[in-house]
PDB file of C-alpha atoms in Angstrom:
ATOM      1  CA  MET A  19     282.956 -48.650 101.239  1.00  0.00           C
ATOM      2  CA  SER A  20     280.957 -50.985  99.261  1.00  0.00           C
ATOM      3  CA  ASP A  21     281.852 -51.360  95.563  1.00  0.00           C
ATOM      4  CA  LEU A  22     278.106 -51.470  94.770  1.00  0.00           C
ATOM      5  CA  LEU A  23     277.684 -47.681  95.588  1.00  0.00           C
ATOM      6  CA  PRO A  24     276.691 -45.658  92.347  1.00  0.00           C
ATOM      7  CA  ILE A  25     279.641 -43.902  90.857  1.00  0.00           C
ATOM      8  CA  PRO A  26     279.617 -40.148  91.229  1.00  0.00           C
ATOM      9  CA  ALA A  27     278.360 -38.531  88.243  1.00  0.00           C
ATOM     10  CA  LEU A  28     280.743 -36.309  86.522  1.00  0.00           C
ATOM     11  CA  PRO A  29     280.189 -32.487  86.903  1.00  0.00           C
ATOM     12  CA  PRO A  30     278.486 -31.062  84.028  1.00  0.00           C
ATOM     13  CA  ALA A  31     280.750 -30.015  81.001  1.00  0.00           C
ATOM     14  CA  LEU A  32     281.233 -26.711  80.519  1.00  0.00           C
ATOM     15  CA  ARG A  33     279.341 -24.959  77.551  1.00  0.00           C
ATOM     16  CA  THR A  34     281.350 -24.875  74.396  1.00  0.00           C
ATOM     17  CA  PRO A  35     281.014 -22.306  71.797  1.00  0.00           C
ATOM     18  CA  ALA A  36     280.602 -22.963  68.294  1.00  0.00           C
ATOM     19  CA  GLY A  37     283.781 -23.956  66.575  1.00  0.00           C
ATOM     20  CA  ARG A  38     286.599 -26.149  68.044  1.00  0.00           C
ATOM     21  CA  PRO A  39     285.660 -28.109  71.348  1.00  0.00           C
ATOM     22  CA  GLY A  40     287.078 -26.941  74.590  1.00  0.00           C
ATOM     23  CA  TRP A  41     289.426 -28.966  76.894  1.00  0.00           C
ATOM     24  CA  TRP A  42     286.976 -30.175  79.224  1.00  0.00           C
ATOM     25  CA  TRP A  43     284.783 -31.478  76.289  1.00  0.00           C
ATOM     26  CA  ARG A  44     287.690 -33.215  74.856  1.00  0.00           C
ATOM     27  CA  LEU A  45     288.493 -34.740  78.245  1.00  0.00           C
ATOM     28  CA  THR A  46     285.124 -35.946  78.850  1.00  0.00           C
ATOM     29  CA  HIS A  47     284.069 -36.976  75.307  1.00  0.00           C
ATOM     30  CA  ARG A  48     287.326 -38.583  73.750  1.00  0.00           C
ATOM     31  CA  ARG A  49     285.635 -40.425  71.294  1.00  0.00           C
ATOM     32  CA  ALA A  50     283.408 -37.615  70.193  1.00  0.00           C
ATOM     33  CA  ALA A  51     286.428 -35.443  70.208  1.00  0.00           C
ATOM     34  CA  ARG A  52     288.012 -37.554  67.723  1.00  0.00           C
ATOM     35  CA  ALA A  53     285.221 -37.547  65.437  1.00  0.00           C
ATOM     36  CA  ALA A  54     285.167 -33.780  66.071  1.00  0.00           C
ATOM     37  CA  ARG A  55     288.732 -33.416  64.780  1.00  0.00           C
ATOM     38  CA  ARG A  56     288.323 -35.516  61.763  1.00  0.00           C
ATOM     39  CA  ALA A  57     285.172 -33.585  60.874  1.00  0.00           C
ATOM     40  CA  LEU A  58     287.130 -30.147  61.116  1.00  0.00           C
ATOM     41  CA  LEU A  59     290.103 -31.775  59.106  1.00  0.00           C
ATOM     42  CA  LEU A  60     287.555 -32.936  56.401  1.00  0.00           C
ATOM     43  CA  ALA A  61     286.004 -29.432  56.617  1.00  0.00           C
ATOM     44  CA  GLU A  62     289.358 -27.508  56.151  1.00  0.00           C
ATOM     45  CA  HIS A  63     290.133 -30.084  53.202  1.00  0.00           C
ATOM     46  CA  HIS A  64     286.996 -29.379  51.540  1.00  0.00           C
ATOM     47  CA  ALA A  65     287.335 -25.700  51.844  1.00  0.00           C
ATOM     48  CA  TRP A  66     290.865 -25.843  50.352  1.00  0.00           C
ATOM     49  CA  THR A  67     289.741 -27.948  47.512  1.00  0.00           C
ATOM     50  CA  THR A  68     286.768 -25.789  46.862  1.00  0.00           C
ATOM     51  CA  GLU A  69     289.102 -22.745  46.721  1.00  0.00           C
ATOM     52  CA  LEU A  70     291.417 -24.554  44.545  1.00  0.00           C
ATOM     53  CA  ALA A  71     288.654 -25.329  42.209  1.00  0.00           C
ATOM     54  CA  ARG A  72     287.372 -21.698  42.096  1.00  0.00           C
ATOM     55  CA  ALA A  73     290.897 -20.351  41.370  1.00  0.00           C
ATOM     56  CA  ALA A  74     290.830 -22.851  38.395  1.00  0.00           C
ATOM     57  CA  GLN A  75     287.709 -21.492  37.139  1.00  0.00           C
ATOM     58  CA  ILE A  76     288.535 -17.860  37.483  1.00  0.00           C
ATOM     59  CA  ASP A  77     291.902 -18.743  35.603  1.00  0.00           C
ATOM     60  CA  LEU A  78     289.698 -20.310  32.674  1.00  0.00           C
ATOM     61  CA  VAL A  79     287.376 -17.361  32.592  1.00  0.00           C
ATOM     62  CA  ARG A  80     290.032 -14.629  32.527  1.00  0.00           C
ATOM     63  CA  ALA A  81     291.604 -16.623  29.659  1.00  0.00           C
ATOM     64  CA  GLY A  82     288.238 -16.470  27.588  1.00  0.00           C
ATOM     65  CA  PHE A  83     286.895 -19.737  28.121  1.00  0.00           C
ATOM     66  CA  HIS A  84     283.124 -20.305  28.650  1.00  0.00           C
ATOM     67  CA  LEU A  85     281.702 -21.885  31.783  1.00  0.00           C
ATOM     68  CA  GLY A  86     278.296 -23.290  32.117  1.00  0.00           C
ATOM     69  CA  PRO A  87     275.305 -23.935  29.723  1.00  0.00           C
ATOM     70  CA  VAL A  88     276.032 -22.656  26.243  1.00  0.00           C
ATOM     71  CA  PRO A  89     273.578 -19.636  25.351  1.00  0.00           C
ATOM     72  CA  LEU A  90     271.388 -19.711  22.317  1.00  0.00           C
ATOM     73  CA  GLY A  91     273.204 -18.457  19.345  1.00  0.00           C
ATOM     74  CA  TYR A  92     276.513 -20.184  20.036  1.00  0.00           C
ATOM     75  CA  ARG A  93     277.861 -23.784  19.728  1.00  0.00           C
ATOM     76  CA  PRO A  94     280.617 -25.147  21.951  1.00  0.00           C
ATOM     77  CA  ARG A  95     284.122 -25.961  20.731  1.00  0.00           C
ATOM     78  CA  ARG A  96     286.395 -27.890  23.088  1.00  0.00           C
ATOM     79  CA  VAL A  97     290.010 -26.632  22.662  1.00  0.00           C
ATOM     80  CA  THR A  98     293.394 -27.095  24.168  1.00  0.00           C
ATOM     81  CA  GLU A  99     295.648 -23.935  24.001  1.00  0.00           C
ATOM     82  CA  VAL A 100     298.900 -22.919  25.059  1.00  0.00           C
ATOM     83  CA  GLY A 101     298.693 -19.534  26.833  1.00  0.00           C
ATOM     84  CA  THR A 102     301.105 -16.649  26.816  1.00  0.00           C
ATOM     85  CA  ASP A 103     302.065 -17.802  30.307  1.00  0.00           C
ATOM     86  CA  GLY A 104     303.137 -21.125  28.859  1.00  0.00           C
ATOM     87  CA  ARG A 105     300.200 -22.904  30.606  1.00  0.00           C
ATOM     88  CA  VAL A 106     298.260 -25.498  28.940  1.00  0.00           C
ATOM     89  CA  ARG A 107     294.500 -24.967  29.315  1.00  0.00           C
ATOM     90  CA  GLN A 108     291.569 -27.180  28.206  1.00  0.00           C
ATOM     91  CA  GLY A 109     288.078 -25.775  27.931  1.00  0.00           C
ATOM     92  CA  ILE A 110     285.163 -24.513  25.889  1.00  0.00           C
ATOM     93  CA  ARG A 111     285.404 -21.785  23.422  1.00  0.00           C
ATOM     94  CA  LEU A 112     282.029 -20.222  22.119  1.00  0.00           C
ATOM     95  CA  VAL A 113     281.597 -20.079  18.333  1.00  0.00           C
ATOM     96  CA  VAL A 114     278.722 -18.315  16.598  1.00  0.00           C
ATOM     97  CA  ALA A 115     275.689 -20.530  15.272  1.00  0.00           C
ATOM     98  CA  PRO A 116     274.656 -17.965  12.325  1.00  0.00           C
ATOM     99  CA  GLY A 117     270.820 -19.115  12.313  1.00  0.00           C
ATOM    100  CA  PRO A 118     270.131 -18.715  16.050  1.00  0.00           C
ATOM    101  CA  ALA A 119     272.487 -15.652  16.226  1.00  0.00           C
ATOM    102  CA  TYR A 120     270.354 -13.913  13.709  1.00  0.00           C
ATOM    103  CA  ILE A 121     267.377 -14.573  16.300  1.00  0.00           C
ATOM    104  CA  ILE A 122     269.480 -13.036  19.069  1.00  0.00           C
ATOM    105  CA  GLY A 123     270.314  -9.899  16.925  1.00  0.00           C
ATOM    106  CA  THR A 124     266.457  -9.574  16.083  1.00  0.00           C
ATOM    107  CA  ILE A 125     265.560  -9.896  19.731  1.00  0.00           C
ATOM    108  CA  TYR A 126     267.899  -6.944  20.540  1.00  0.00           C
ATOM    109  CA  GLN A 127     266.535  -4.929  17.665  1.00  0.00           C
ATOM    110  CA  TRP A 128     263.080  -5.210  18.527  1.00  0.00           C
ATOM    111  CA  ARG A 129     263.897  -4.321  22.154  1.00  0.00           C
ATOM    112  CA  VAL A 130     266.026  -1.319  21.460  1.00  0.00           C
ATOM    113  CA  GLU A 131     264.372   0.173  18.389  1.00  0.00           C
ATOM    114  CA  ASP A 132     260.665  -0.805  18.977  1.00  0.00           C
ATOM    115  CA  GLU A 133     260.997  -0.924  22.782  1.00  0.00           C
ATOM    116  CA  LEU A 134     258.836  -4.013  22.846  1.00  0.00           C
ATOM    117  CA  SER A 135     258.669  -6.051  26.120  1.00  0.00           C
ATOM    118  CA  PRO A 136     260.165  -9.579  26.405  1.00  0.00           C
ATOM    119  CA  ARG A 137     256.642 -10.892  26.248  1.00  0.00           C
ATOM    120  CA  ALA A 138     255.798  -8.992  22.990  1.00  0.00           C
ATOM    121  CA  ILE A 139     259.033 -10.012  21.344  1.00  0.00           C
ATOM    122  CA  ALA A 140     258.246 -13.663  22.252  1.00  0.00           C
ATOM    123  CA  THR A 141     254.669 -13.350  20.750  1.00  0.00           C
ATOM    124  CA  ARG A 142     256.027 -11.716  17.603  1.00  0.00           C
ATOM    125  CA  LEU A 143     258.689 -14.249  17.190  1.00  0.00           C
ATOM    126  CA  ARG A 144     256.264 -17.308  17.558  1.00  0.00           C
ATOM    127  CA  ALA A 145     254.191 -15.594  14.695  1.00  0.00           C
ATOM    128  CA  VAL A 146     257.140 -15.306  12.170  1.00  0.00           C
ATOM    129  CA  HIS A 147     259.666 -17.587  13.029  1.00  0.00           C
ATOM    130  CA  ASN A 148     260.021 -20.898  10.883  1.00  0.00           C
ATOM    131  CA  ASP A 149     261.660 -23.483  13.018  1.00  0.00           C
ATOM    132  CA  ARG A 150     262.225 -25.621  10.049  1.00  0.00           C
ATOM    133  CA  LEU A 151     264.412 -23.053   8.491  1.00  0.00           C
ATOM    134  CA  VAL A 152     266.160 -21.901  11.708  1.00  0.00           C
ATOM    135  CA  PRO A 153     265.811 -24.492  14.311  1.00  0.00           C
ATOM    136  CA  LEU A 154     266.295 -23.071  17.835  1.00  0.00           C
ATOM    137  CA  VAL A 155     267.988 -25.896  19.968  1.00  0.00           C
ATOM    138  CA  ASN A 156     269.546 -25.643  23.468  1.00  0.00           C
ATOM    139  CA  ALA A 157     273.066 -26.564  22.748  1.00  0.00           C
ATOM    140  CA  THR A 158     273.347 -28.065  26.365  1.00  0.00           C
ATOM    141  CA  THR A 159     270.525 -30.259  26.534  1.00  0.00           C
ATOM    142  CA  LYS A 160     269.686 -30.625  22.879  1.00  0.00           C
ATOM    143  CA  ARG A 161     265.961 -29.776  23.429  1.00  0.00           C
ATOM    144  CA  PRO A 162     264.114 -27.118  21.663  1.00  0.00           C
ATOM    145  CA  TRP A 163     264.395 -23.695  22.806  1.00  0.00           C
ATOM    146  CA  GLN A 164     261.066 -22.442  23.641  1.00  0.00           C
ATOM    147  CA  LEU A 165     260.010 -18.779  22.472  1.00  0.00           C
ATOM    148  CA  THR A 166     258.632 -17.684  25.883  1.00  0.00           C
ATOM    149  CA  SER A 167     259.107 -14.235  27.652  1.00  0.00           C
ATOM    150  CA  THR A 168     261.262 -15.748  30.247  1.00  0.00           C
ATOM    151  CA  ASN A 169     263.650 -17.028  27.727  1.00  0.00           C
ATOM    152  CA  VAL A 170     263.746 -13.703  25.849  1.00  0.00           C
ATOM    153  CA  ALA A 171     264.403 -11.668  29.237  1.00  0.00           C
ATOM    154  CA  ARG A 172     267.401 -13.952  29.838  1.00  0.00           C
ATOM    155  CA  VAL A 173     268.735 -13.280  26.426  1.00  0.00           C
ATOM    156  CA  LEU A 174     268.304  -9.547  27.058  1.00  0.00           C
ATOM    157  CA  ALA A 175     270.304  -9.917  30.306  1.00  0.00           C
ATOM    158  CA  ASN A 176     273.244 -12.030  29.049  1.00  0.00           C
ATOM    159  CA  PRO A 177     276.514  -9.911  28.253  1.00  0.00           C
ATOM    160  CA  VAL A 178     277.906 -12.965  26.685  1.00  0.00           C
ATOM    161  CA  TYR A 179     276.517 -11.799  23.456  1.00  0.00           C
ATOM    162  CA  THR A 180     278.746  -8.668  23.509  1.00  0.00           C
ATOM    163  CA  GLY A 181     281.700 -11.036  23.085  1.00  0.00           C
ATOM    164  CA  ALA A 182     282.671 -10.899  26.967  1.00  0.00           C
ATOM    165  CA  THR A 183     282.859 -13.928  29.138  1.00  0.00           C
ATOM    166  CA  VAL A 184     281.288 -12.848  32.621  1.00  0.00           C
ATOM    167  CA  TRP A 185     281.301 -15.141  35.630  1.00  0.00           C
ATOM    168  CA  GLY A 186     280.412 -14.970  39.289  1.00  0.00           C
ATOM    169  CA  ARG A 187     277.471 -12.580  39.104  1.00  0.00           C
ATOM    170  CA  THR A 188     275.576 -14.802  41.881  1.00  0.00           C
ATOM    171  CA  HIS A 189     276.975 -16.590  44.836  1.00  0.00           C
ATOM    172  CA  ALA A 190     274.794 -19.007  46.786  1.00  0.00           C
ATOM    173  CA  GLY A 191     271.622 -17.613  44.655  1.00  0.00           C
ATOM    174  CA  GLN A 192     272.433 -14.033  45.758  1.00  0.00           C
ATOM    175  CA  PRO A 193     273.328 -11.280  43.364  1.00  0.00           C
ATOM    176  CA  VAL A 194     277.104 -10.149  43.543  1.00  0.00           C
ATOM    177  CA  PRO A 195     278.279  -6.501  43.048  1.00  0.00           C
ATOM    178  CA  PRO A 196     279.422  -5.726  39.596  1.00  0.00           C
ATOM    179  CA  ASP A 197     283.026  -4.900  40.829  1.00  0.00           C
ATOM    180  CA  LYS A 198     283.200  -8.443  41.999  1.00  0.00           C
ATOM    181  CA  TRP A 199     282.432 -10.085  38.645  1.00  0.00           C
ATOM    182  CA  ILE A 200     285.079 -12.063  36.710  1.00  0.00           C
ATOM    183  CA  VAL A 201     285.166 -10.438  33.346  1.00  0.00           C
ATOM    184  CA  CYS A 202     287.214 -11.429  30.048  1.00  0.00           C
ATOM    185  CA  PRO A 203     286.143  -8.914  27.349  1.00  0.00           C
ATOM    186  CA  HIS A 204     286.694 -10.012  23.699  1.00  0.00           C
ATOM    187  CA  ALA A 205     286.389 -13.756  24.577  1.00  0.00           C
ATOM    188  CA  HIS A 206     284.745 -14.697  21.635  1.00  0.00           C
ATOM    189  CA  GLN A 207     282.993 -13.250  18.561  1.00  0.00           C
ATOM    190  CA  PRO A 208     280.083 -10.900  19.524  1.00  0.00           C
ATOM    191  CA  ILE A 209     276.605 -11.143  18.252  1.00  0.00           C
ATOM    192  CA  ILE A 210     275.583  -7.739  19.328  1.00  0.00           C
ATOM    193  CA  ASP A 211     277.560  -4.642  19.997  1.00  0.00           C
ATOM    194  CA  GLY A 212     278.210  -3.270  23.515  1.00  0.00           C
ATOM    195  CA  ARG A 213     276.067  -0.148  22.830  1.00  0.00           C
ATOM    196  CA  THR A 214     273.027  -2.138  21.938  1.00  0.00           C
ATOM    197  CA  PHE A 215     273.487  -4.189  25.090  1.00  0.00           C
ATOM    198  CA  PHE A 216     273.811  -1.086  27.291  1.00  0.00           C
ATOM    199  CA  ARG A 217     270.736   0.541  25.727  1.00  0.00           C
ATOM    200  CA  ALA A 218     268.696  -2.730  26.348  1.00  0.00           C
ATOM    201  CA  GLN A 219     269.687  -2.539  29.891  1.00  0.00           C
ATOM    202  CA  LEU A 220     268.424   1.202  30.123  1.00  0.00           C
ATOM    203  CA  LEU A 221     264.992  -0.092  29.157  1.00  0.00           C
ATOM    204  CA  THR A 222     264.726  -2.572  32.036  1.00  0.00           C
ATOM    205  CA  THR A 223     264.392  -1.795  36.006  1.00  0.00           C
ATOM    206  CA  PRO A 224     267.704  -0.671  37.790  1.00  0.00           C
ATOM    207  CA  GLU A 225     267.266  -3.835  39.797  1.00  0.00           C
ATOM    208  CA  THR A 226     267.644  -6.217  36.750  1.00  0.00           C
ATOM    209  CA  ALA A 227     269.891  -4.109  34.647  1.00  0.00           C
ATOM    210  CA  ILE A 228     273.348  -5.678  33.837  1.00  0.00           C
ATOM    211  CA  ILE A 229     275.536  -2.732  33.954  1.00  0.00           C
ATOM    212  CA  SER A 230     279.332  -3.235  35.030  1.00  0.00           C
ATOM    213  CA  PRO A 231     281.555  -0.290  35.722  1.00  0.00           C
ATOM    214  CA  HIS A 232     284.335  -2.433  34.484  1.00  0.00           C
ATOM    215  CA  LEU A 233     283.161  -2.266  30.906  1.00  0.00           C
ATOM    216  CA  PRO A 234     281.988   1.174  30.142  1.00  0.00           C
ATOM    217  CA  PRO A 235     280.581   1.896  27.480  1.00  0.00           C
ATOM    218  CA  TRP A 236     280.350  -1.909  26.702  1.00  0.00           C
ATOM    219  CA  GLU A 237     281.801  -1.190  22.987  1.00  0.00           C
ATOM    220  CA  PHE A 238     283.898  -4.148  21.465  1.00  0.00           C
ATOM    221  CA  PRO A 239     285.522  -4.221  18.143  1.00  0.00           C
ATOM    222  CA  ASP A 240     283.995  -5.561  15.024  1.00  0.00           C
ATOM    223  CA  SER A 241     280.755  -5.636  17.086  1.00  0.00           C
ATOM    224  CA  GLY A 242     278.459  -5.806  13.988  1.00  0.00           C
ATOM    225  CA  ALA A 243     280.069  -8.785  12.363  1.00  0.00           C
ATOM    226  CA  ALA A 244     277.904 -11.656  13.671  1.00  0.00           C
ATOM    227  CA  GLY A 245     274.457 -10.153  14.233  1.00  0.00           C
ATOM    228  CA  ARG A 246     272.282  -7.276  13.468  1.00  0.00           C
ATOM    229  CA  GLY A 247     273.500  -5.256  16.424  1.00  0.00           C
TER     230      GLY A 247
END
């Protein structure tokens, strides 16, 4: 038989389901198999480190630390604390900013007592607010906080103003059921009381209302100390 005859083609590889490649695919694609193994190991390592990071975030939230952008009405204070379990934690605690906190209390008062819409609240605020006396600045970006209906609506839907830290309300852009939220009540000084926040939720649609079965009836101690409640 001549050495110039074409080499018979290998039979087609068996179809491999999604996931780990089958033995035939690994036999006929050794280099690709090694790359696939490396990719699988990297994916597993990434999942492991992501889970560790998530566990660390949950631990901070349950200890009362704030994660994410600082909401209007508060300023951040970075602290290092030793918990009751003996662990040292570093993170952000929220401290009330008196001037902006007054505006937050006013927004809730107009919503609950006057039943104004976010758009009407924003319009009234723009008419009466003196930014020279009480500058409204985003504590994270250091830019002016705009008196828009969108920002007002966000204020009215943020339970942080009741003194609670709530984390994990969304995942991958999708809403998470309230029983899956990570909640730490009494995490910082409240600006409004829980009952006021609850009444504000009753004025919105059921789809957008922020009501958690883990915090009924949204009442916190010393709730009127920082704002107008």
